[in-house]
């Protein structure tokens, strides 16, 4: 969301750097289709976001000529073996298209690139923005855009993005501060680091420094470094913490195989990030905490724990307030839940907000001297 255009109006907020790309649901029929193409879930999600199907994503395909009309089905059970002709496992019909590569091309010649199916109809009509204005525009979900605005970066600030890949919020923050100041972006996975660096370079931003670093190791009591991790106490004016989470708000989400035991481990892991973030934040500085998940244990209960554990941390309104109030939990007041915001898919919120977003949570704190 980096193009200056006609402002988007959502509830009480006005965002001047937002272009809304709306999707539209439709009913699909396989009438006229000569066969079914079965794809994996990663490919299916890409199709729902507007992509065509590339050869590596195809798992099952009957004998058909190129140019045949086909229906596209996602393998929900994840049991379709590569090269199956007539898979009868659990699937969901997400699109129709025209076959561009045959079984021989994909499974015999082992073609690794190129469009396998050109999509002509999809369950959610959404235009593909691949390759369009890539230096002027970054495709993000609405709550992610709101999060960067909540950080409220100012020219000359020193800002830390603790878990930054793929870089949407990182680059947006840099743009909001006019590329003046310092944004330190941390990511521990090398492949994600490379993607992050590519997105920074694509947008020609100079104030961002990217480091391959586990953010739980970004703080050291003995450090006096301002340039690279580990950092010491009170180094940053603003910190964005979007830690690893159970991601139950992500869309599209065809299946979710998380077990309750696994979900329950996230809050304690997230706390490792929070505790160090508070130490690295200057007095008078801002901490924005966000997740793309729904459980209160990772959201409102985390906010309550921060307020309980760190008297210097004061909850403030995570403006612009485009989402819904939070959930009332022990340790939060009625006023507190109005300062945080939740985005819930397909909500019936009575406002002008386009609430058909991913599930998301945002909270904002200021560090005071006590």
Tab-separated table of C-alpha atoms in Angstrom:
chain	number	residue	atom	x	y	z
A	1	UNK	CA	0.000	0.000	0.000
A	2	UNK	CA	2.405	2.630	-1.192
A	3	UNK	CA	0.642	4.463	-3.985
A	4	UNK	CA	-0.798	7.892	-3.285
A	5	UNK	CA	-4.312	7.722	-4.664
A	6	UNK	CA	-7.869	8.513	-3.647
A	7	UNK	CA	-8.021	7.841	0.068
A	8	UNK	CA	-9.646	4.711	1.443
A	9	UNK	CA	-12.289	5.447	4.107
A	10	UNK	CA	-12.784	2.839	6.835
A	11	UNK	CA	-14.801	3.734	9.918
A	12	UNK	CA	-13.081	6.645	11.646
A	13	UNK	CA	-9.871	6.373	9.632
A	14	UNK	CA	-8.664	7.851	6.389
A	15	UNK	CA	-5.690	6.147	4.792
A	16	UNK	CA	-4.157	8.018	1.891
A	17	UNK	CA	-1.745	5.274	0.821
A	18	UNK	CA	-4.323	2.516	0.358
A	19	UNK	CA	-5.776	0.967	-2.782
A	20	UNK	CA	-8.549	-1.526	-2.107
A	21	UNK	CA	-8.609	-4.623	-4.311
A	22	UNK	CA	-11.965	-6.269	-3.723
A	23	UNK	CA	-12.743	-9.935	-4.244
A	24	UNK	CA	-16.086	-11.427	-5.272
A	25	UNK	CA	-17.376	-14.913	-4.482
A	26	UNK	CA	-19.110	-16.936	-7.164
A	27	UNK	CA	-20.640	-20.358	-7.654
A	28	UNK	CA	-18.641	-22.746	-9.802
A	29	UNK	CA	-19.815	-25.518	-12.092
A	30	UNK	CA	-17.672	-28.133	-13.791
A	31	UNK	CA	-20.111	-28.330	-16.714
A	32	UNK	CA	-18.148	-28.575	-19.946
A	33	UNK	CA	-14.933	-29.567	-18.170
A	34	UNK	CA	-13.252	-32.654	-19.639
A	35	UNK	CA	-11.347	-33.631	-16.521
A	36	UNK	CA	-10.133	-32.700	-13.035
A	37	UNK	CA	-6.728	-31.280	-12.190
A	38	UNK	CA	-5.712	-31.903	-8.571
A	39	UNK	CA	-3.323	-29.420	-6.956
A	40	UNK	CA	-1.633	-29.173	-3.580
A	41	UNK	CA	-2.828	-26.736	-0.910
A	42	UNK	CA	-0.049	-24.208	-1.458
A	43	UNK	CA	-0.972	-23.997	-5.109
A	44	UNK	CA	-4.674	-23.822	-4.247
A	45	UNK	CA	-4.137	-20.824	-1.973
A	46	UNK	CA	-2.228	-19.046	-4.732
A	47	UNK	CA	-5.089	-19.673	-7.163
A	48	UNK	CA	-7.580	-18.197	-4.693
A	49	UNK	CA	-5.337	-15.128	-4.509
A	50	UNK	CA	-5.444	-14.663	-8.271
A	51	UNK	CA	-2.624	-16.817	-9.684
A	52	UNK	CA	-2.577	-19.301	-12.557
A	53	UNK	CA	-1.363	-22.859	-11.891
A	54	UNK	CA	2.284	-23.604	-12.556
A	55	UNK	CA	3.597	-27.070	-13.302
A	56	UNK	CA	5.114	-27.889	-9.862
A	57	UNK	CA	1.744	-27.432	-8.120
A	58	UNK	CA	-0.067	-30.108	-10.172
A	59	UNK	CA	-0.370	-33.473	-8.414
A	60	UNK	CA	-3.027	-35.315	-10.431
A	61	UNK	CA	-4.098	-35.049	-14.059
A	62	UNK	CA	-5.898	-37.352	-16.531
A	63	UNK	CA	-4.892	-37.865	-20.166
A	64	UNK	CA	-6.081	-34.703	-21.879
A	65	UNK	CA	-4.924	-32.575	-24.766
A	66	UNK	CA	-3.535	-29.097	-24.227
A	67	UNK	CA	-6.354	-26.616	-24.671
A	68	UNK	CA	-8.917	-28.783	-22.845
A	69	UNK	CA	-11.208	-27.130	-20.314
A	70	UNK	CA	-10.550	-28.547	-16.841
A	71	UNK	CA	-11.808	-28.075	-13.301
A	72	UNK	CA	-9.269	-27.435	-10.546
A	73	UNK	CA	-9.545	-29.197	-7.179
A	74	UNK	CA	-7.426	-28.850	-4.039
A	75	UNK	CA	-6.321	-32.049	-2.303
A	76	UNK	CA	-7.678	-31.514	1.224
A	77	UNK	CA	-6.538	-34.887	2.528
A	78	UNK	CA	-3.024	-34.371	1.111
A	79	UNK	CA	-2.970	-37.981	-0.057
A	80	UNK	CA	-2.866	-37.537	-3.825
A	81	UNK	CA	0.323	-39.049	-5.193
A	82	UNK	CA	2.218	-37.203	-7.891
A	83	UNK	CA	0.996	-38.349	-11.291
A	84	UNK	CA	-2.377	-39.845	-10.292
A	85	UNK	CA	-4.917	-39.938	-13.120
A	86	UNK	CA	-8.207	-40.217	-11.230
A	87	UNK	CA	-7.801	-39.200	-7.608
A	88	UNK	CA	-10.965	-39.859	-5.568
A	89	UNK	CA	-9.892	-38.437	-2.198
A	90	UNK	CA	-11.345	-35.410	-0.445
A	91	UNK	CA	-11.052	-32.266	-2.583
A	92	UNK	CA	-12.668	-28.860	-3.014
A	93	UNK	CA	-13.464	-27.276	-6.382
A	94	UNK	CA	-11.823	-23.819	-6.517
A	95	UNK	CA	-11.486	-22.916	-10.212
A	96	UNK	CA	-11.850	-23.824	-13.887
A	97	UNK	CA	-9.301	-23.224	-16.587
A	98	UNK	CA	-7.591	-24.242	-19.787
A	99	UNK	CA	-4.902	-26.929	-19.738
A	100	UNK	CA	-1.578	-25.693	-21.093
A	101	UNK	CA	0.663	-28.655	-20.205
A	102	UNK	CA	-0.232	-32.348	-20.587
A	103	UNK	CA	0.517	-35.366	-18.389
A	104	UNK	CA	3.427	-36.142	-20.684
A	105	UNK	CA	4.867	-32.659	-20.231
A	106	UNK	CA	4.547	-32.637	-16.441
A	107	UNK	CA	5.145	-36.231	-15.365
A	108	UNK	CA	7.301	-37.634	-18.171
A	109	UNK	CA	9.282	-34.666	-19.452
A	110	UNK	CA	9.331	-33.332	-15.876
A	111	UNK	CA	8.659	-29.739	-16.880
A	112	UNK	CA	9.540	-27.616	-13.841
A	113	UNK	CA	8.260	-24.214	-14.927
A	114	UNK	CA	5.572	-22.573	-16.995
A	115	UNK	CA	1.815	-22.271	-16.658
A	116	UNK	CA	0.136	-25.677	-16.412
A	117	UNK	CA	-3.430	-24.389	-16.230
A	118	UNK	CA	-4.556	-20.908	-17.216
A	119	UNK	CA	-7.398	-19.976	-14.885
A	120	UNK	CA	-10.569	-18.644	-16.504
A	121	UNK	CA	-12.999	-18.881	-13.548
A	122	UNK	CA	-12.309	-19.046	-9.834
A	123	UNK	CA	-14.444	-19.347	-6.729
A	124	UNK	CA	-13.167	-15.967	-5.571
A	125	UNK	CA	-12.713	-13.492	-8.382
A	126	UNK	CA	-9.561	-11.549	-7.599
A	127	UNK	CA	-7.296	-9.937	-10.191
A	128	UNK	CA	-3.676	-11.014	-10.294
A	129	UNK	CA	-1.288	-8.136	-9.580
A	130	UNK	CA	1.824	-10.170	-10.363
A	131	UNK	CA	4.329	-7.948	-12.137
A	132	UNK	CA	2.110	-4.846	-11.957
A	133	UNK	CA	3.693	-1.646	-10.528
A	134	UNK	CA	5.964	-3.713	-8.297
A	135	UNK	CA	8.154	-0.720	-7.434
A	136	UNK	CA	5.176	1.453	-6.475
A	137	UNK	CA	2.835	-1.014	-4.809
A	138	UNK	CA	3.044	-3.808	-2.230
A	139	UNK	CA	0.138	-6.212	-1.864
A	140	UNK	CA	-0.891	-6.619	1.796
A	141	UNK	CA	-3.914	-7.468	3.879
A	142	UNK	CA	-5.708	-4.463	5.367
A	143	UNK	CA	-4.782	-5.209	9.029
A	144	UNK	CA	-1.072	-5.298	8.114
A	145	UNK	CA	-1.391	-1.839	6.587
A	146	UNK	CA	-3.146	-0.594	9.732
A	147	UNK	CA	-0.337	-2.047	11.864
A	148	UNK	CA	2.321	0.059	10.122
A	149	UNK	CA	0.214	3.180	10.645
A	150	UNK	CA	-0.200	2.258	14.338
A	151	UNK	CA	3.604	2.274	14.702
A	152	UNK	CA	3.377	5.925	13.589
A	153	UNK	CA	6.989	6.153	12.353
A	154	UNK	CA	8.542	9.612	12.156
A	155	UNK	CA	11.542	10.841	10.131
A	156	UNK	CA	14.756	10.251	12.067
A	157	UNK	CA	13.326	7.468	14.249
A	158	UNK	CA	15.295	4.359	15.075
A	159	UNK	CA	12.847	1.467	14.593
A	160	UNK	CA	13.127	-2.295	15.118
A	161	UNK	CA	10.967	-4.812	13.239
A	162	UNK	CA	11.693	-7.993	15.170
A	163	UNK	CA	10.091	-10.569	12.820
A	164	UNK	CA	10.077	-8.789	9.494
A	165	UNK	CA	9.858	-11.175	6.508
A	166	UNK	CA	8.578	-10.890	3.839
A	167	UNK	CA	8.868	-7.144	4.421
A	168	UNK	CA	5.458	-5.642	3.761
A	169	UNK	CA	5.220	-3.853	7.087
A	170	UNK	CA	8.970	-3.154	7.146
A	171	UNK	CA	8.972	-1.332	3.814
A	172	UNK	CA	5.691	0.436	4.600
A	173	UNK	CA	7.180	1.788	7.843
A	174	UNK	CA	10.229	3.041	5.932
A	175	UNK	CA	7.998	4.831	3.450
A	176	UNK	CA	5.840	6.391	6.175
A	177	UNK	CA	8.994	7.925	7.708
A	178	UNK	CA	10.112	9.241	4.328
A	179	UNK	CA	13.074	6.816	4.156
A	180	UNK	CA	14.745	9.028	6.782
A	181	UNK	CA	16.021	7.364	9.918
A	182	UNK	CA	16.857	3.710	10.580
A	183	UNK	CA	14.734	0.586	10.347
A	184	UNK	CA	16.418	-2.583	11.627
A	185	UNK	CA	14.739	-5.695	10.201
A	186	UNK	CA	15.418	-9.104	11.751
A	187	UNK	CA	14.682	-12.530	10.251
A	188	UNK	CA	16.233	-15.845	11.239
A	189	UNK	CA	15.563	-17.961	8.111
A	190	UNK	CA	18.037	-17.360	5.295
A	191	UNK	CA	15.561	-17.857	2.445
A	192	UNK	CA	13.227	-15.328	4.057
A	193	UNK	CA	16.134	-12.932	4.552
A	194	UNK	CA	16.834	-13.037	0.823
A	195	UNK	CA	13.180	-12.385	-0.005
A	196	UNK	CA	13.108	-9.507	2.462
A	197	UNK	CA	16.232	-7.957	0.929
A	198	UNK	CA	14.744	-8.324	-2.554
A	199	UNK	CA	11.567	-6.501	-1.513
A	200	UNK	CA	13.601	-3.710	0.069
A	201	UNK	CA	15.737	-3.338	-3.068
A	202	UNK	CA	12.681	-3.439	-5.349
A	203	UNK	CA	11.261	-0.404	-3.555
A	204	UNK	CA	14.610	1.410	-3.549
A	205	UNK	CA	14.648	2.050	0.197
A	206	UNK	CA	17.900	3.044	1.886
A	207	UNK	CA	17.036	3.320	5.583
A	208	UNK	CA	16.448	-0.425	6.142
A	209	UNK	CA	19.213	-2.663	7.520
A	210	UNK	CA	18.418	-6.393	7.272
A	211	UNK	CA	20.046	-8.927	9.605
A	212	UNK	CA	19.809	-12.700	9.736
A	213	UNK	CA	19.044	-13.028	13.422
A	214	UNK	CA	16.752	-14.940	15.761
A	215	UNK	CA	14.877	-12.088	17.442
A	216	UNK	CA	14.899	-13.960	20.760
A	217	UNK	CA	18.684	-13.403	20.692
A	218	UNK	CA	18.533	-9.757	19.612
A	219	UNK	CA	19.067	-8.385	23.142
A	220	UNK	CA	22.140	-8.606	25.325
A	221	UNK	CA	22.561	-6.879	28.688
A	222	UNK	CA	26.257	-6.365	27.947
A	223	UNK	CA	25.813	-4.883	24.465
A	224	UNK	CA	26.159	-1.208	23.584
A	225	UNK	CA	25.668	-1.775	19.842
A	226	UNK	CA	23.494	0.595	17.836
A	227	UNK	CA	24.360	-0.885	14.441
A	228	UNK	CA	23.761	-4.622	14.614
A	229	UNK	CA	22.371	-7.277	16.965
A	230	UNK	CA	22.596	-8.034	19.767
A	231	UNK	CA	21.404	-4.660	21.037
A	232	UNK	CA	21.431	-3.288	24.563
A	233	UNK	CA	18.788	-1.487	26.597
A	234	UNK	CA	16.798	1.514	25.380
A	235	UNK	CA	18.067	1.588	21.792
A	236	UNK	CA	14.879	2.005	19.729
A	237	UNK	CA	12.245	4.725	19.487
A	238	UNK	CA	9.661	2.302	18.153
A	239	UNK	CA	9.444	-1.483	17.952
A	240	UNK	CA	7.081	-3.615	15.899
A	241	UNK	CA	6.650	-7.120	17.257
A	242	UNK	CA	4.651	-9.460	15.043
A	243	UNK	CA	5.884	-12.732	16.572
A	244	UNK	CA	5.391	-16.303	15.375
A	245	UNK	CA	1.804	-17.291	16.158
A	246	UNK	CA	-0.718	-20.041	15.488
A	247	UNK	CA	-1.801	-18.102	12.355
A	248	UNK	CA	-5.435	-19.151	12.744
A	249	UNK	CA	-6.587	-15.922	11.140
A	250	UNK	CA	-4.746	-16.416	7.863
A	251	UNK	CA	-6.790	-16.660	4.659
A	252	UNK	CA	-7.277	-18.450	2.434
A	253	UNK	CA	-7.019	-21.440	4.775
A	254	UNK	CA	-8.292	-24.665	3.273
A	255	UNK	CA	-7.483	-26.897	6.246
A	256	UNK	CA	-5.805	-26.477	9.626
A	257	UNK	CA	-3.958	-29.395	11.169
A	258	UNK	CA	-2.773	-27.650	14.326
A	259	UNK	CA	-3.302	-29.615	17.511
A	260	UNK	CA	-4.386	-27.977	20.770
A	261	UNK	CA	-1.087	-28.932	22.402
A	262	UNK	CA	0.849	-27.093	19.688
A	263	UNK	CA	-1.370	-24.007	19.856
A	264	UNK	CA	-0.900	-23.815	23.625
A	265	UNK	CA	2.892	-23.463	23.247
A	266	UNK	CA	2.765	-20.139	21.387
A	267	UNK	CA	2.117	-17.699	24.275
A	268	UNK	CA	5.218	-18.748	26.204
A	269	UNK	CA	7.321	-18.511	23.036
A	270	UNK	CA	5.885	-15.082	22.202
A	271	UNK	CA	6.730	-13.888	25.690
A	272	UNK	CA	10.431	-14.387	24.937
A	273	UNK	CA	10.118	-11.735	22.219
A	274	UNK	CA	8.004	-9.390	24.345
A	275	UNK	CA	10.381	-9.360	27.321
A	276	UNK	CA	13.365	-8.378	25.168
A	277	UNK	CA	11.350	-5.830	23.177
A	278	UNK	CA	10.507	-3.937	26.370
A	279	UNK	CA	14.186	-3.841	27.348
A	280	UNK	CA	15.314	-2.528	23.937
A	281	UNK	CA	12.637	0.188	23.811
A	282	UNK	CA	13.537	3.726	24.886
A	283	UNK	CA	11.501	5.495	27.553
A	284	UNK	CA	8.821	7.431	25.723
A	285	UNK	CA	9.016	4.883	22.916
A	286	UNK	CA	6.257	2.869	21.260
A	287	UNK	CA	5.754	-0.895	21.068
A	288	UNK	CA	3.180	-2.313	18.660
A	289	UNK	CA	2.270	-5.975	19.176
A	290	UNK	CA	0.336	-7.767	16.433
A	291	UNK	CA	-0.626	-11.299	15.417
A	292	UNK	CA	-2.527	-12.941	12.565
A	293	UNK	CA	-4.371	-15.288	14.883
A	294	UNK	CA	-7.570	-15.470	16.952
A	295	UNK	CA	-7.006	-17.115	20.394
A	296	UNK	CA	-7.191	-14.621	23.269
A	297	UNK	CA	-4.209	-16.356	24.889
A	298	UNK	CA	-1.983	-14.921	22.146
A	299	UNK	CA	-3.737	-11.546	22.052
A	300	UNK	CA	-5.698	-9.909	24.897
A	301	UNK	CA	-4.203	-12.183	27.558
A	302	UNK	CA	-0.737	-11.281	26.285
A	303	UNK	CA	-1.628	-7.593	26.603
A	304	UNK	CA	-2.810	-8.161	30.186
A	305	UNK	CA	0.425	-9.986	31.005
A	306	UNK	CA	2.517	-7.137	29.582
A	307	UNK	CA	0.651	-4.584	31.711
A	308	UNK	CA	0.956	-6.795	34.797
A	309	UNK	CA	4.667	-7.575	34.326
A	310	UNK	CA	5.909	-4.182	33.166
A	311	UNK	CA	4.416	-1.222	35.086
A	312	UNK	CA	6.265	1.122	32.743
A	313	UNK	CA	4.215	-0.096	29.763
A	314	UNK	CA	1.009	1.887	29.171
A	315	UNK	CA	-1.676	0.704	26.764
A	316	UNK	CA	-2.768	3.355	24.243
A	317	UNK	CA	-5.207	3.312	21.341
A	318	UNK	CA	-3.806	1.390	18.357
A	319	UNK	CA	-4.959	4.044	15.914
A	320	UNK	CA	-6.218	4.095	13.245
A	321	UNK	CA	-9.007	2.017	14.788
A	322	UNK	CA	-10.519	0.128	11.870
A	323	UNK	CA	-11.279	-3.205	13.513
A	324	UNK	CA	-13.476	-4.305	16.389
A	325	UNK	CA	-12.761	-3.944	20.131
A	326	UNK	CA	-10.882	-6.715	21.864
A	327	UNK	CA	-12.210	-9.437	24.153
A	328	UNK	CA	-12.591	-8.620	27.852
A	329	UNK	CA	-10.211	-10.827	29.862
A	330	UNK	CA	-8.880	-10.711	33.416
A	331	UNK	CA	-6.459	-7.800	33.730
A	332	UNK	CA	-8.072	-5.609	31.071
A	333	UNK	CA	-10.722	-2.967	31.653
A	334	UNK	CA	-13.605	-2.001	29.401
A	335	UNK	CA	-11.549	0.995	28.298
A	336	UNK	CA	-8.560	-1.238	27.546
A	337	UNK	CA	-10.442	-3.445	25.096
A	338	UNK	CA	-11.474	-0.335	23.167
A	339	UNK	CA	-7.808	0.562	22.666
A	340	UNK	CA	-6.847	-2.736	20.992
A	341	UNK	CA	-8.426	-3.994	17.803
A	342	UNK	CA	-9.433	-7.305	16.317
A	343	UNK	CA	-10.165	-8.043	12.679
A	344	UNK	CA	-12.515	-10.987	12.211
A	345	UNK	CA	-13.334	-12.588	8.830
A	346	UNK	CA	-16.904	-11.995	7.613
A	347	UNK	CA	-17.842	-9.898	10.626
A	348	UNK	CA	-21.176	-8.091	10.727
A	349	UNK	CA	-19.624	-5.006	12.318
A	350	UNK	CA	-22.012	-2.074	11.794
A	351	UNK	CA	-19.640	0.407	10.176
A	352	UNK	CA	-18.184	1.324	6.825
A	353	UNK	CA	-15.185	-0.901	7.438
A	354	UNK	CA	-14.510	-3.589	4.853
A	355	UNK	CA	-14.217	-6.275	7.501
A	356	UNK	CA	-13.870	-9.240	5.161
A	357	UNK	CA	-10.179	-9.524	6.057
A	358	UNK	CA	-7.855	-12.015	7.636
A	359	UNK	CA	-8.151	-12.527	11.392
A	360	UNK	CA	-5.741	-10.137	13.110
A	361	UNK	CA	-4.963	-8.393	16.391
A	362	UNK	CA	-3.168	-5.108	17.156
A	363	UNK	CA	-2.168	-3.544	20.487
A	364	UNK	CA	-0.004	-0.484	21.144
A	365	UNK	CA	2.018	0.512	24.221
A	366	UNK	CA	4.093	3.492	25.333
A	367	UNK	CA	6.992	3.010	27.744
A	368	UNK	CA	6.871	5.524	30.615
A	369	UNK	CA	9.358	6.220	33.394
A	370	UNK	CA	7.937	5.038	36.712
